[in-house]
Amino acid sequence: MELRAIKCFYTDRDGLVELEDDVLSIVRQVRDLYGDRIKITWEPTTQHYVLIENSEDGNERLIFTTPELDGRVLDRLIASDSRVRGYKDAYDEAERDQDRAQAAEDAASMEKVRDAGEQLHWVLNSGSRIFIPRGVDG
């Protein structure tokens, strides 16, 4: 059963009772922030409130469930919203860091062999013979 801010209800004792807002305004605040993209429902079998996202591709996705509908729900919802907090994927960030470290290591290695590589290139292109020692001692 989807929850909406109750505007009025009827009781035998009081008759028609009109309300200005829901308790703690949680449903209204979620509607103000997210419109119809997020809906709050009550699950009678578990007796939990269920927050569901109506995604752009038409699927419904579970955000989380909670036994109480209070201010913590709104805080948790906002904290979990990647659009609000400038989402950065930790895996992608680690990959970028590793790519930068690898590029720096490659550049350092290229600098070490640059002179020897240029000499080798010149010798190979000149048609001369090259002498390769059998060992380090010559």
PDB file of C-alpha atoms in Angstrom:
ATOM      1  CA  MET A   1       0.000   0.000   0.000  1.00  0.00           C
ATOM      2  CA  GLU A   2       1.614   3.266  -1.130  1.00  0.00           C
ATOM      3  CA  LEU A   3       1.665   6.027   1.436  1.00  0.00           C
ATOM      4  CA  ARG A   4       0.662   9.564   0.661  1.00  0.00           C
ATOM      5  CA  ALA A   5       0.244  12.507   2.974  1.00  0.00           C
ATOM      6  CA  ILE A   6      -3.228  12.077   4.458  1.00  0.00           C
ATOM      7  CA  LYS A   7      -5.381  15.154   3.993  1.00  0.00           C
ATOM      8  CA  CYS A   8      -8.497  13.995   5.843  1.00  0.00           C
ATOM      9  CA  PHE A   9     -10.120  10.966   7.384  1.00  0.00           C
ATOM     10  CA  TYR A  10     -13.364  10.103   9.077  1.00  0.00           C
ATOM     11  CA  THR A  11     -13.939   8.767  12.585  1.00  0.00           C
ATOM     12  CA  ASP A  12     -17.192   7.851  14.300  1.00  0.00           C
ATOM     13  CA  ARG A  13     -16.435  10.056  17.263  1.00  0.00           C
ATOM     14  CA  ASP A  14     -15.027  13.184  15.553  1.00  0.00           C
ATOM     15  CA  GLY A  15     -16.540  12.943  12.092  1.00  0.00           C
ATOM     16  CA  LEU A  16     -14.415  14.388   9.269  1.00  0.00           C
ATOM     17  CA  VAL A  17     -10.917  15.255  10.520  1.00  0.00           C
ATOM     18  CA  GLU A  18      -8.702  17.362   8.234  1.00  0.00           C
ATOM     19  CA  LEU A  19      -4.930  17.265   8.494  1.00  0.00           C
ATOM     20  CA  GLU A  20      -2.452  19.815   7.212  1.00  0.00           C
ATOM     21  CA  ASP A  21       0.444  17.360   6.922  1.00  0.00           C
ATOM     22  CA  ASP A  22       1.512  13.776   7.695  1.00  0.00           C
ATOM     23  CA  VAL A  23       3.280  12.872  10.918  1.00  0.00           C
ATOM     24  CA  LEU A  24       6.840  14.285  10.874  1.00  0.00           C
ATOM     25  CA  SER A  25       6.251  15.303   7.217  1.00  0.00           C
ATOM     26  CA  ILE A  26       8.488  12.485   5.964  1.00  0.00           C
ATOM     27  CA  VAL A  27       6.261  11.439   3.057  1.00  0.00           C
ATOM     28  CA  ARG A  28       5.747  15.079   2.046  1.00  0.00           C
ATOM     29  CA  GLN A  29       9.479  15.852   2.284  1.00  0.00           C
ATOM     30  CA  VAL A  30      10.351  12.842   0.130  1.00  0.00           C
ATOM     31  CA  ARG A  31       7.726  13.946  -2.424  1.00  0.00           C
ATOM     32  CA  ASP A  32       9.110  17.505  -2.365  1.00  0.00           C
ATOM     33  CA  LEU A  33      12.669  16.284  -2.964  1.00  0.00           C
ATOM     34  CA  TYR A  34      12.059  13.438  -5.423  1.00  0.00           C
ATOM     35  CA  GLY A  35       8.513  13.809  -6.769  1.00  0.00           C
ATOM     36  CA  ASP A  36       7.077  10.490  -7.965  1.00  0.00           C
ATOM     37  CA  ARG A  37      10.547   8.997  -8.484  1.00  0.00           C
ATOM     38  CA  ILE A  38      10.575   7.650  -4.909  1.00  0.00           C
ATOM     39  CA  LYS A  39       7.572   6.026  -3.299  1.00  0.00           C
ATOM     40  CA  ILE A  40       7.100   4.874   0.257  1.00  0.00           C
ATOM     41  CA  THR A  41       4.954   1.829   0.891  1.00  0.00           C
ATOM     42  CA  TRP A  42       3.943  -0.172   3.945  1.00  0.00           C
ATOM     43  CA  GLU A  43       4.632  -3.900   3.853  1.00  0.00           C
ATOM     44  CA  PRO A  44       2.128  -5.556   6.210  1.00  0.00           C
ATOM     45  CA  THR A  45       3.886  -8.942   6.331  1.00  0.00           C
ATOM     46  CA  THR A  46       7.167  -7.541   7.669  1.00  0.00           C
ATOM     47  CA  GLN A  47       5.634  -4.406   9.163  1.00  0.00           C
ATOM     48  CA  HIS A  48       8.338  -2.271   7.555  1.00  0.00           C
ATOM     49  CA  TYR A  49       8.218   0.821   5.407  1.00  0.00           C
ATOM     50  CA  VAL A  50       9.679   0.187   1.976  1.00  0.00           C
ATOM     51  CA  LEU A  51      11.322   2.935  -0.105  1.00  0.00           C
ATOM     52  CA  ILE A  52      11.223   2.170  -3.809  1.00  0.00           C
ATOM     53  CA  GLU A  53      12.729   4.036  -6.756  1.00  0.00           C
ATOM     54  CA  ASN A  54      10.789   4.268 -10.003  1.00  0.00           C
ATOM     55  CA  SER A  55      13.788   4.339 -12.336  1.00  0.00           C
ATOM     56  CA  GLU A  56      13.958   5.983 -15.737  1.00  0.00           C
ATOM     57  CA  ASP A  57      13.958   2.596 -17.480  1.00  0.00           C
ATOM     58  CA  GLY A  58      10.553   1.780 -15.954  1.00  0.00           C
ATOM     59  CA  ASN A  59      11.778  -0.710 -13.350  1.00  0.00           C
ATOM     60  CA  GLU A  60      11.130  -0.427  -9.650  1.00  0.00           C
ATOM     61  CA  ARG A  61      14.216  -0.794  -7.455  1.00  0.00           C
ATOM     62  CA  LEU A  62      14.334  -1.321  -3.712  1.00  0.00           C
ATOM     63  CA  ILE A  63      16.227   1.455  -1.924  1.00  0.00           C
ATOM     64  CA  PHE A  64      15.841   0.172   1.641  1.00  0.00           C
ATOM     65  CA  THR A  65      13.317  -0.890   4.264  1.00  0.00           C
ATOM     66  CA  THR A  66      12.898   0.486   7.761  1.00  0.00           C
ATOM     67  CA  PRO A  67      10.673  -0.283  10.744  1.00  0.00           C
ATOM     68  CA  GLU A  68      10.194   3.420  11.641  1.00  0.00           C
ATOM     69  CA  LEU A  69       9.339   6.315   9.368  1.00  0.00           C
ATOM     70  CA  ASP A  70      11.163   9.220  10.982  1.00  0.00           C
ATOM     71  CA  GLY A  71      13.843  11.812  10.224  1.00  0.00           C
ATOM     72  CA  ARG A  72      16.549   9.163  10.002  1.00  0.00           C
ATOM     73  CA  VAL A  73      14.813   7.784   6.907  1.00  0.00           C
ATOM     74  CA  LEU A  74      15.116  11.124   5.148  1.00  0.00           C
ATOM     75  CA  ASP A  75      18.781  11.479   6.207  1.00  0.00           C
ATOM     76  CA  ARG A  76      19.564   7.956   5.008  1.00  0.00           C
ATOM     77  CA  LEU A  77      17.766   8.528   1.701  1.00  0.00           C
ATOM     78  CA  ILE A  78      19.648  11.758   1.005  1.00  0.00           C
ATOM     79  CA  ALA A  79      22.979  10.179   2.007  1.00  0.00           C
ATOM     80  CA  SER A  80      22.360   7.262  -0.366  1.00  0.00           C
ATOM     81  CA  ASP A  81      21.466   9.534  -3.289  1.00  0.00           C
ATOM     82  CA  SER A  82      24.505   9.561  -5.564  1.00  0.00           C
ATOM     83  CA  ARG A  83      23.264  12.640  -7.421  1.00  0.00           C
ATOM     84  CA  VAL A  84      23.240  14.712  -4.232  1.00  0.00           C
ATOM     85  CA  ARG A  85      26.610  13.686  -2.852  1.00  0.00           C
ATOM     86  CA  GLY A  86      28.611  13.791  -6.084  1.00  0.00           C
ATOM     87  CA  TYR A  87      29.017  10.050  -6.460  1.00  0.00           C
ATOM     88  CA  LYS A  88      32.520   8.742  -7.048  1.00  0.00           C
ATOM     89  CA  ASP A  89      32.983   5.040  -7.635  1.00  0.00           C
ATOM     90  CA  ALA A  90      35.847   3.835  -5.429  1.00  0.00           C
ATOM     91  CA  TYR A  91      36.804   1.152  -7.962  1.00  0.00           C
ATOM     92  CA  ASP A  92      37.036   3.653 -10.824  1.00  0.00           C
ATOM     93  CA  GLU A  93      39.039   6.042  -8.635  1.00  0.00           C
ATOM     94  CA  ALA A  94      41.484   3.242  -7.724  1.00  0.00           C
ATOM     95  CA  GLU A  95      41.806   2.313 -11.402  1.00  0.00           C
ATOM     96  CA  ARG A  96      42.615   5.929 -12.325  1.00  0.00           C
ATOM     97  CA  ASP A  97      45.211   6.114  -9.531  1.00  0.00           C
ATOM     98  CA  GLN A  98      46.803   2.890 -10.749  1.00  0.00           C
ATOM     99  CA  ASP A  99      46.828   4.160 -14.361  1.00  0.00           C
ATOM    100  CA  ARG A 100      48.556   7.390 -13.257  1.00  0.00           C
ATOM    101  CA  ALA A 101      51.161   5.440 -11.251  1.00  0.00           C
ATOM    102  CA  GLN A 102      51.797   3.102 -14.188  1.00  0.00           C
ATOM    103  CA  ALA A 103      52.194   6.036 -16.577  1.00  0.00           C
ATOM    104  CA  ALA A 104      54.716   7.686 -14.218  1.00  0.00           C
ATOM    105  CA  GLU A 105      56.649   4.400 -13.930  1.00  0.00           C
ATOM    106  CA  ASP A 106      56.650   3.974 -17.719  1.00  0.00           C
ATOM    107  CA  ALA A 107      57.927   7.517 -18.186  1.00  0.00           C
ATOM    108  CA  ALA A 108      60.737   6.938 -15.670  1.00  0.00           C
ATOM    109  CA  SER A 109      61.727   3.694 -17.418  1.00  0.00           C
ATOM    110  CA  MET A 110      61.745   5.391 -20.810  1.00  0.00           C
ATOM    111  CA  GLU A 111      63.984   8.137 -19.456  1.00  0.00           C
ATOM    112  CA  LYS A 112      66.479   5.551 -18.164  1.00  0.00           C
ATOM    113  CA  VAL A 113      66.853   3.796 -21.543  1.00  0.00           C
ATOM    114  CA  ARG A 114      66.444   6.815 -23.811  1.00  0.00           C
ATOM    115  CA  ASP A 115      70.190   7.406 -24.480  1.00  0.00           C
ATOM    116  CA  ALA A 116      71.012   3.716 -24.930  1.00  0.00           C
ATOM    117  CA  GLY A 117      67.962   3.262 -27.151  1.00  0.00           C
ATOM    118  CA  GLU A 118      68.955   6.186 -29.386  1.00  0.00           C
ATOM    119  CA  GLN A 119      72.492   4.767 -29.737  1.00  0.00           C
ATOM    120  CA  LEU A 120      71.127   1.324 -30.574  1.00  0.00           C
ATOM    121  CA  HIS A 121      68.758   2.822 -33.121  1.00  0.00           C
ATOM    122  CA  TRP A 122      71.603   4.736 -34.779  1.00  0.00           C
ATOM    123  CA  VAL A 123      73.840   1.646 -34.929  1.00  0.00           C
ATOM    124  CA  LEU A 124      71.090  -0.560 -36.366  1.00  0.00           C
ATOM    125  CA  ASN A 125      70.200   1.961 -39.048  1.00  0.00           C
ATOM    126  CA  SER A 126      73.833   2.723 -39.996  1.00  0.00           C
ATOM    127  CA  GLY A 127      74.522  -0.820 -41.247  1.00  0.00           C
ATOM    128  CA  SER A 128      77.453  -1.200 -38.876  1.00  0.00           C
ATOM    129  CA  ARG A 129      78.177  -4.326 -36.928  1.00  0.00           C
ATOM    130  CA  ILE A 130      77.439  -4.338 -33.264  1.00  0.00           C
ATOM    131  CA  PHE A 131      79.476  -6.027 -30.594  1.00  0.00           C
ATOM    132  CA  ILE A 132      77.517  -7.755 -27.854  1.00  0.00           C
ATOM    133  CA  PRO A 133      79.648  -8.930 -24.922  1.00  0.00           C
ATOM    134  CA  ARG A 134      79.137 -12.458 -23.595  1.00  0.00           C
ATOM    135  CA  GLY A 135      78.901 -11.304 -20.022  1.00  0.00           C
ATOM    136  CA  VAL A 136      79.072  -8.295 -17.833  1.00  0.00           C
ATOM    137  CA  ASP A 137      82.850  -8.645 -17.415  1.00  0.00           C
ATOM    138  CA  GLY A 138      83.381  -8.419 -21.160  1.00  0.00           C
TER     139      GLY A 138
END
